Amino acid sequence: MIRLLLPLLMALALAGPAEAHRLKVFATVEGSQAKGYAFFIGGGRAEQTPWVAKDAAGSRIAEGTTDDEGRFAFAVVPPPTSDITVTVDTREGHIAFATLPAARFAGAISSGAQAATEAPATPAAPKAPLDALVEAAVQRQLEPLMEQIDRMESRLRFTDMVSGVFLILGLAGMALWAKGRRR
């Protein structure tokens, strides 16, 4: 009996966290606003879940609760000097975070600040608003692609399931081989 229970207990002790219901956070920057959503890998959004945004020093910048679609948004004014980490905690053992680099905020805000400091009569003045418009357009086009890549990386694939089944079969085969050698 001990020979049967010992391998089972060892397998349970070495088991890692389940990936079928893991929480992930997608966050992006649009102008001086950060927004995103929290979702579970198996499908579904983290609805009415508390979130908090902190800078590198750990001080809170913003906090709130996700909406019915798992979305959150907050304004970041003035521009941050360090990266911002958005953490979503379901309080049921699921915690995930996304880090937004300070450079992503600085690009959008510095172009706006640059436009305000330049004289409107100079020929270079239209360039700053144009840069801001181009950056905003590129951000709008890239955001769906970034979301799709994030979803593709986090979903459970058929090959992952087949690999798990064959791992179990391989371990069972090794156990049967070891048992047969003892006789």
PDB file of C-alpha atoms in Angstrom:
ATOM      1  CA  MET A   1       0.000   0.000   0.000  1.00  0.00           C
ATOM      2  CA  ILE A   2       2.848   2.378   0.827  1.00  0.00           C
ATOM      3  CA  ARG A   3       4.378   1.640  -2.580  1.00  0.00           C
ATOM      4  CA  LEU A   4       1.204   2.900  -4.214  1.00  0.00           C
ATOM      5  CA  LEU A   5       0.704   5.969  -2.046  1.00  0.00           C
ATOM      6  CA  LEU A   6       4.305   7.192  -2.028  1.00  0.00           C
ATOM      7  CA  PRO A   7       4.491   7.958  -5.790  1.00  0.00           C
ATOM      8  CA  LEU A   8       1.075   9.593  -5.649  1.00  0.00           C
ATOM      9  CA  LEU A   9       2.105  11.810  -2.733  1.00  0.00           C
ATOM     10  CA  MET A  10       5.366  12.712  -4.476  1.00  0.00           C
ATOM     11  CA  ALA A  11       3.499  13.649  -7.647  1.00  0.00           C
ATOM     12  CA  LEU A  12       1.105  15.842  -5.685  1.00  0.00           C
ATOM     13  CA  ALA A  13       3.959  17.497  -3.805  1.00  0.00           C
ATOM     14  CA  LEU A  14       5.802  18.328  -7.025  1.00  0.00           C
ATOM     15  CA  ALA A  15       2.735  19.551  -8.887  1.00  0.00           C
ATOM     16  CA  GLY A  16       2.906  23.171 -10.026  1.00  0.00           C
ATOM     17  CA  PRO A  17       0.103  25.713 -10.136  1.00  0.00           C
ATOM     18  CA  ALA A  18      -2.699  25.056 -12.576  1.00  0.00           C
ATOM     19  CA  GLU A  19      -2.575  27.136 -15.741  1.00  0.00           C
ATOM     20  CA  ALA A  20      -6.141  26.512 -16.872  1.00  0.00           C
ATOM     21  CA  HIS A  21      -7.559  29.324 -14.744  1.00  0.00           C
ATOM     22  CA  ARG A  22      -4.619  31.722 -14.400  1.00  0.00           C
ATOM     23  CA  LEU A  23      -5.287  35.474 -14.237  1.00  0.00           C
ATOM     24  CA  LYS A  24      -3.564  37.837 -16.677  1.00  0.00           C
ATOM     25  CA  VAL A  25      -3.574  41.623 -17.036  1.00  0.00           C
ATOM     26  CA  PHE A  26      -3.311  43.544 -20.297  1.00  0.00           C
ATOM     27  CA  ALA A  27      -2.479  47.246 -19.927  1.00  0.00           C
ATOM     28  CA  THR A  28      -1.646  49.963 -22.421  1.00  0.00           C
ATOM     29  CA  VAL A  29      -1.067  53.715 -22.515  1.00  0.00           C
ATOM     30  CA  GLU A  30      -3.209  56.117 -24.505  1.00  0.00           C
ATOM     31  CA  GLY A  31      -2.064  59.708 -24.142  1.00  0.00           C
ATOM     32  CA  SER A  32      -1.763  60.419 -20.428  1.00  0.00           C
ATOM     33  CA  GLN A  33      -4.218  57.650 -19.545  1.00  0.00           C
ATOM     34  CA  ALA A  34      -3.468  54.019 -18.705  1.00  0.00           C
ATOM     35  CA  LYS A  35      -6.135  51.455 -19.413  1.00  0.00           C
ATOM     36  CA  GLY A  36      -6.528  47.734 -19.800  1.00  0.00           C
ATOM     37  CA  TYR A  37      -8.374  44.693 -18.560  1.00  0.00           C
ATOM     38  CA  ALA A  38      -7.916  41.539 -16.503  1.00  0.00           C
ATOM     39  CA  PHE A  39      -8.863  38.117 -17.861  1.00  0.00           C
ATOM     40  CA  PHE A  40      -8.587  34.438 -17.038  1.00  0.00           C
ATOM     41  CA  ILE A  41      -6.697  32.160 -19.406  1.00  0.00           C
ATOM     42  CA  GLY A  42      -9.529  29.635 -19.581  1.00  0.00           C
ATOM     43  CA  GLY A  43     -11.848  32.442 -20.691  1.00  0.00           C
ATOM     44  CA  GLY A  44     -13.818  35.140 -18.969  1.00  0.00           C
ATOM     45  CA  ARG A  45     -12.972  38.496 -17.488  1.00  0.00           C
ATOM     46  CA  ALA A  46     -12.215  39.411 -13.889  1.00  0.00           C
ATOM     47  CA  GLU A  47     -15.401  41.354 -13.117  1.00  0.00           C
ATOM     48  CA  GLN A  48     -15.711  43.707 -10.126  1.00  0.00           C
ATOM     49  CA  THR A  49     -12.155  42.930  -9.035  1.00  0.00           C
ATOM     50  CA  PRO A  50      -9.968  45.364  -7.077  1.00  0.00           C
ATOM     51  CA  TRP A  51      -6.891  46.768  -8.826  1.00  0.00           C
ATOM     52  CA  VAL A  52      -4.119  49.122  -7.741  1.00  0.00           C
ATOM     53  CA  ALA A  53      -1.475  51.068  -9.701  1.00  0.00           C
ATOM     54  CA  LYS A  54       1.856  51.770  -7.995  1.00  0.00           C
ATOM     55  CA  ASP A  55       5.098  53.393  -9.029  1.00  0.00           C
ATOM     56  CA  ALA A  56       8.540  51.837  -8.531  1.00  0.00           C
ATOM     57  CA  ALA A  57       8.743  53.229  -4.981  1.00  0.00           C
ATOM     58  CA  GLY A  58       5.506  51.442  -4.077  1.00  0.00           C
ATOM     59  CA  SER A  59       3.337  54.521  -3.621  1.00  0.00           C
ATOM     60  CA  ARG A  60      -0.211  54.247  -4.926  1.00  0.00           C
ATOM     61  CA  ILE A  61      -1.025  56.259  -8.018  1.00  0.00           C
ATOM     62  CA  ALA A  62      -4.563  55.005  -8.542  1.00  0.00           C
ATOM     63  CA  GLU A  63      -6.875  52.220  -7.437  1.00  0.00           C
ATOM     64  CA  GLY A  64     -10.354  51.003  -8.135  1.00  0.00           C
ATOM     65  CA  THR A  65     -12.512  48.075  -9.206  1.00  0.00           C
ATOM     66  CA  THR A  66     -12.797  46.604 -12.683  1.00  0.00           C
ATOM     67  CA  ASP A  67     -16.110  47.001 -14.488  1.00  0.00           C
ATOM     68  CA  ASP A  68     -18.387  44.209 -15.726  1.00  0.00           C
ATOM     69  CA  GLU A  69     -15.986  43.539 -18.621  1.00  0.00           C
ATOM     70  CA  GLY A  70     -12.900  43.430 -16.397  1.00  0.00           C
ATOM     71  CA  ARG A  71     -11.677  46.821 -17.667  1.00  0.00           C
ATOM     72  CA  PHE A  72      -9.899  49.571 -15.739  1.00  0.00           C
ATOM     73  CA  ALA A  73      -8.590  53.039 -16.632  1.00  0.00           C
ATOM     74  CA  PHE A  74      -6.858  55.867 -14.817  1.00  0.00           C
ATOM     75  CA  ALA A  75      -5.205  59.178 -15.672  1.00  0.00           C
ATOM     76  CA  VAL A  76      -1.518  59.707 -14.954  1.00  0.00           C
ATOM     77  CA  VAL A  77      -0.797  63.401 -14.474  1.00  0.00           C
ATOM     78  CA  PRO A  78       1.992  64.567 -14.150  1.00  0.00           C
ATOM     79  CA  PRO A  79       4.054  62.113 -16.246  1.00  0.00           C
ATOM     80  CA  PRO A  80       5.606  59.353 -14.126  1.00  0.00           C
ATOM     81  CA  THR A  81       9.341  59.250 -13.525  1.00  0.00           C
ATOM     82  CA  SER A  82       9.362  55.478 -12.984  1.00  0.00           C
ATOM     83  CA  ASP A  83       7.520  52.452 -14.313  1.00  0.00           C
ATOM     84  CA  ILE A  84       3.944  51.894 -13.172  1.00  0.00           C
ATOM     85  CA  THR A  85       2.757  48.445 -12.115  1.00  0.00           C
ATOM     86  CA  VAL A  86      -0.952  47.632 -12.262  1.00  0.00           C
ATOM     87  CA  THR A  87      -1.877  44.730  -9.968  1.00  0.00           C
ATOM     88  CA  VAL A  88      -5.222  42.921 -10.037  1.00  0.00           C
ATOM     89  CA  ASP A  89      -6.090  40.695  -7.060  1.00  0.00           C
ATOM     90  CA  THR A  90      -9.273  38.596  -7.126  1.00  0.00           C
ATOM     91  CA  ARG A  91      -8.787  37.769  -3.427  1.00  0.00           C
ATOM     92  CA  GLU A  92      -9.330  34.107  -4.344  1.00  0.00           C
ATOM     93  CA  GLY A  93      -5.694  33.268  -4.928  1.00  0.00           C
ATOM     94  CA  HIS A  94      -5.435  34.861  -8.375  1.00  0.00           C
ATOM     95  CA  ILE A  95      -3.022  37.804  -8.590  1.00  0.00           C
ATOM     96  CA  ALA A  96      -1.582  39.255 -11.804  1.00  0.00           C
ATOM     97  CA  PHE A  97       0.237  42.417 -12.775  1.00  0.00           C
ATOM     98  CA  ALA A  98       1.348  44.377 -15.822  1.00  0.00           C
ATOM     99  CA  THR A  99       4.152  46.929 -15.926  1.00  0.00           C
ATOM    100  CA  LEU A 100       3.863  50.111 -17.969  1.00  0.00           C
ATOM    101  CA  PRO A 101       7.256  51.729 -18.707  1.00  0.00           C
ATOM    102  CA  ALA A 102       7.522  55.441 -17.896  1.00  0.00           C
ATOM    103  CA  ALA A 103       8.851  56.069 -21.413  1.00  0.00           C
ATOM    104  CA  ARG A 104       5.462  55.199 -22.892  1.00  0.00           C
ATOM    105  CA  PHE A 105       3.885  58.025 -20.893  1.00  0.00           C
ATOM    106  CA  ALA A 106       6.740  60.439 -21.568  1.00  0.00           C
ATOM    107  CA  GLY A 107       6.449  60.086 -25.354  1.00  0.00           C
ATOM    108  CA  ALA A 108       2.812  61.122 -25.438  1.00  0.00           C
ATOM    109  CA  ILE A 109       3.148  63.863 -22.866  1.00  0.00           C
ATOM    110  CA  SER A 110       6.483  65.315 -24.030  1.00  0.00           C
ATOM    111  CA  SER A 111       5.167  65.883 -27.551  1.00  0.00           C
ATOM    112  CA  GLY A 112       2.209  67.800 -26.106  1.00  0.00           C
ATOM    113  CA  ALA A 113       4.465  69.804 -23.805  1.00  0.00           C
ATOM    114  CA  GLN A 114       6.822  70.516 -26.675  1.00  0.00           C
ATOM    115  CA  ALA A 115       3.951  71.901 -28.752  1.00  0.00           C
ATOM    116  CA  ALA A 116       2.954  74.245 -25.934  1.00  0.00           C
ATOM    117  CA  THR A 117       6.461  75.695 -25.516  1.00  0.00           C
ATOM    118  CA  GLU A 118       7.184  76.367 -29.191  1.00  0.00           C
ATOM    119  CA  ALA A 119       6.063  79.572 -30.828  1.00  0.00           C
ATOM    120  CA  PRO A 120       3.201  79.013 -33.282  1.00  0.00           C
ATOM    121  CA  ALA A 121       4.801  81.284 -35.899  1.00  0.00           C
ATOM    122  CA  THR A 122       7.861  79.062 -36.444  1.00  0.00           C
ATOM    123  CA  PRO A 123       7.841  76.571 -39.318  1.00  0.00           C
ATOM    124  CA  ALA A 124       8.678  73.684 -36.928  1.00  0.00           C
ATOM    125  CA  ALA A 125       5.546  74.256 -34.819  1.00  0.00           C
ATOM    126  CA  PRO A 126       3.214  71.985 -36.873  1.00  0.00           C
ATOM    127  CA  LYS A 127       5.652  69.081 -36.468  1.00  0.00           C
ATOM    128  CA  ALA A 128       4.971  68.510 -32.757  1.00  0.00           C
ATOM    129  CA  PRO A 129       1.172  68.174 -33.107  1.00  0.00           C
ATOM    130  CA  LEU A 130       1.730  65.978 -36.165  1.00  0.00           C
ATOM    131  CA  ASP A 131       4.056  63.730 -34.159  1.00  0.00           C
ATOM    132  CA  ALA A 132       1.436  63.457 -31.428  1.00  0.00           C
ATOM    133  CA  LEU A 133      -1.243  62.564 -33.986  1.00  0.00           C
ATOM    134  CA  VAL A 134       0.968  59.937 -35.623  1.00  0.00           C
ATOM    135  CA  GLU A 135       1.867  58.430 -32.258  1.00  0.00           C
ATOM    136  CA  ALA A 136      -1.793  58.279 -31.236  1.00  0.00           C
ATOM    137  CA  ALA A 137      -2.752  56.657 -34.556  1.00  0.00           C
ATOM    138  CA  VAL A 138       0.013  54.065 -34.277  1.00  0.00           C
ATOM    139  CA  GLN A 139      -1.028  53.316 -30.682  1.00  0.00           C
ATOM    140  CA  ARG A 140      -4.644  52.769 -31.780  1.00  0.00           C
ATOM    141  CA  GLN A 141      -3.489  50.363 -34.490  1.00  0.00           C
ATOM    142  CA  LEU A 142      -1.043  48.467 -32.271  1.00  0.00           C
ATOM    143  CA  GLU A 143      -3.333  48.006 -29.267  1.00  0.00           C
ATOM    144  CA  PRO A 144      -5.513  45.265 -30.846  1.00  0.00           C
ATOM    145  CA  LEU A 145      -2.383  43.452 -32.045  1.00  0.00           C
ATOM    146  CA  MET A 146      -0.842  43.582 -28.583  1.00  0.00           C
ATOM    147  CA  GLU A 147      -4.088  42.224 -27.101  1.00  0.00           C
ATOM    148  CA  GLN A 148      -4.179  39.397 -29.639  1.00  0.00           C
ATOM    149  CA  ILE A 149      -0.555  38.443 -28.961  1.00  0.00           C
ATOM    150  CA  ASP A 150      -1.225  38.434 -25.220  1.00  0.00           C
ATOM    151  CA  ARG A 151      -4.270  36.174 -25.665  1.00  0.00           C
ATOM    152  CA  MET A 152      -2.356  33.822 -27.983  1.00  0.00           C
ATOM    153  CA  GLU A 153       0.524  33.466 -25.540  1.00  0.00           C
ATOM    154  CA  SER A 154      -1.747  32.706 -22.619  1.00  0.00           C
ATOM    155  CA  ARG A 155      -4.284  30.271 -24.007  1.00  0.00           C
ATOM    156  CA  LEU A 156      -4.099  26.560 -23.389  1.00  0.00           C
ATOM    157  CA  ARG A 157      -3.172  24.818 -26.625  1.00  0.00           C
ATOM    158  CA  PHE A 158      -4.064  21.326 -27.806  1.00  0.00           C
ATOM    159  CA  THR A 159      -0.356  20.453 -27.956  1.00  0.00           C
ATOM    160  CA  ASP A 160      -0.003  21.432 -24.288  1.00  0.00           C
ATOM    161  CA  MET A 161      -2.770  19.005 -23.331  1.00  0.00           C
ATOM    162  CA  VAL A 162      -1.354  16.186 -25.476  1.00  0.00           C
ATOM    163  CA  SER A 163       2.106  16.786 -23.990  1.00  0.00           C
ATOM    164  CA  GLY A 164       0.661  16.475 -20.486  1.00  0.00           C
ATOM    165  CA  VAL A 165      -1.095  13.208 -21.333  1.00  0.00           C
ATOM    166  CA  PHE A 166       2.070  11.701 -22.823  1.00  0.00           C
ATOM    167  CA  LEU A 167       4.106  12.870 -19.837  1.00  0.00           C
ATOM    168  CA  ILE A 168       1.752  10.960 -17.555  1.00  0.00           C
ATOM    169  CA  LEU A 169       1.910   7.900 -19.816  1.00  0.00           C
ATOM    170  CA  GLY A 170       5.709   8.099 -19.861  1.00  0.00           C
ATOM    171  CA  LEU A 171       5.911   8.284 -16.083  1.00  0.00           C
ATOM    172  CA  ALA A 172       3.505   5.351 -15.783  1.00  0.00           C
ATOM    173  CA  GLY A 173       5.653   3.390 -18.244  1.00  0.00           C
ATOM    174  CA  MET A 174       8.791   4.086 -16.229  1.00  0.00           C
ATOM    175  CA  ALA A 175       7.020   2.994 -13.046  1.00  0.00           C
ATOM    176  CA  LEU A 176       5.854  -0.253 -14.679  1.00  0.00           C
ATOM    177  CA  TRP A 177       9.343  -0.880 -16.054  1.00  0.00           C
ATOM    178  CA  ALA A 178      10.870  -0.351 -12.580  1.00  0.00           C
ATOM    179  CA  LYS A 179       8.261  -2.625 -11.029  1.00  0.00           C
ATOM    180  CA  GLY A 180       8.962  -5.340 -13.633  1.00  0.00           C
ATOM    181  CA  ARG A 181      12.707  -5.172 -12.985  1.00  0.00           C
ATOM    182  CA  ARG A 182      12.224  -5.831  -9.277  1.00  0.00           C
ATOM    183  CA  ARG A 183      10.597  -9.188  -9.972  1.00  0.00           C
TER     184      ARG A 183
END
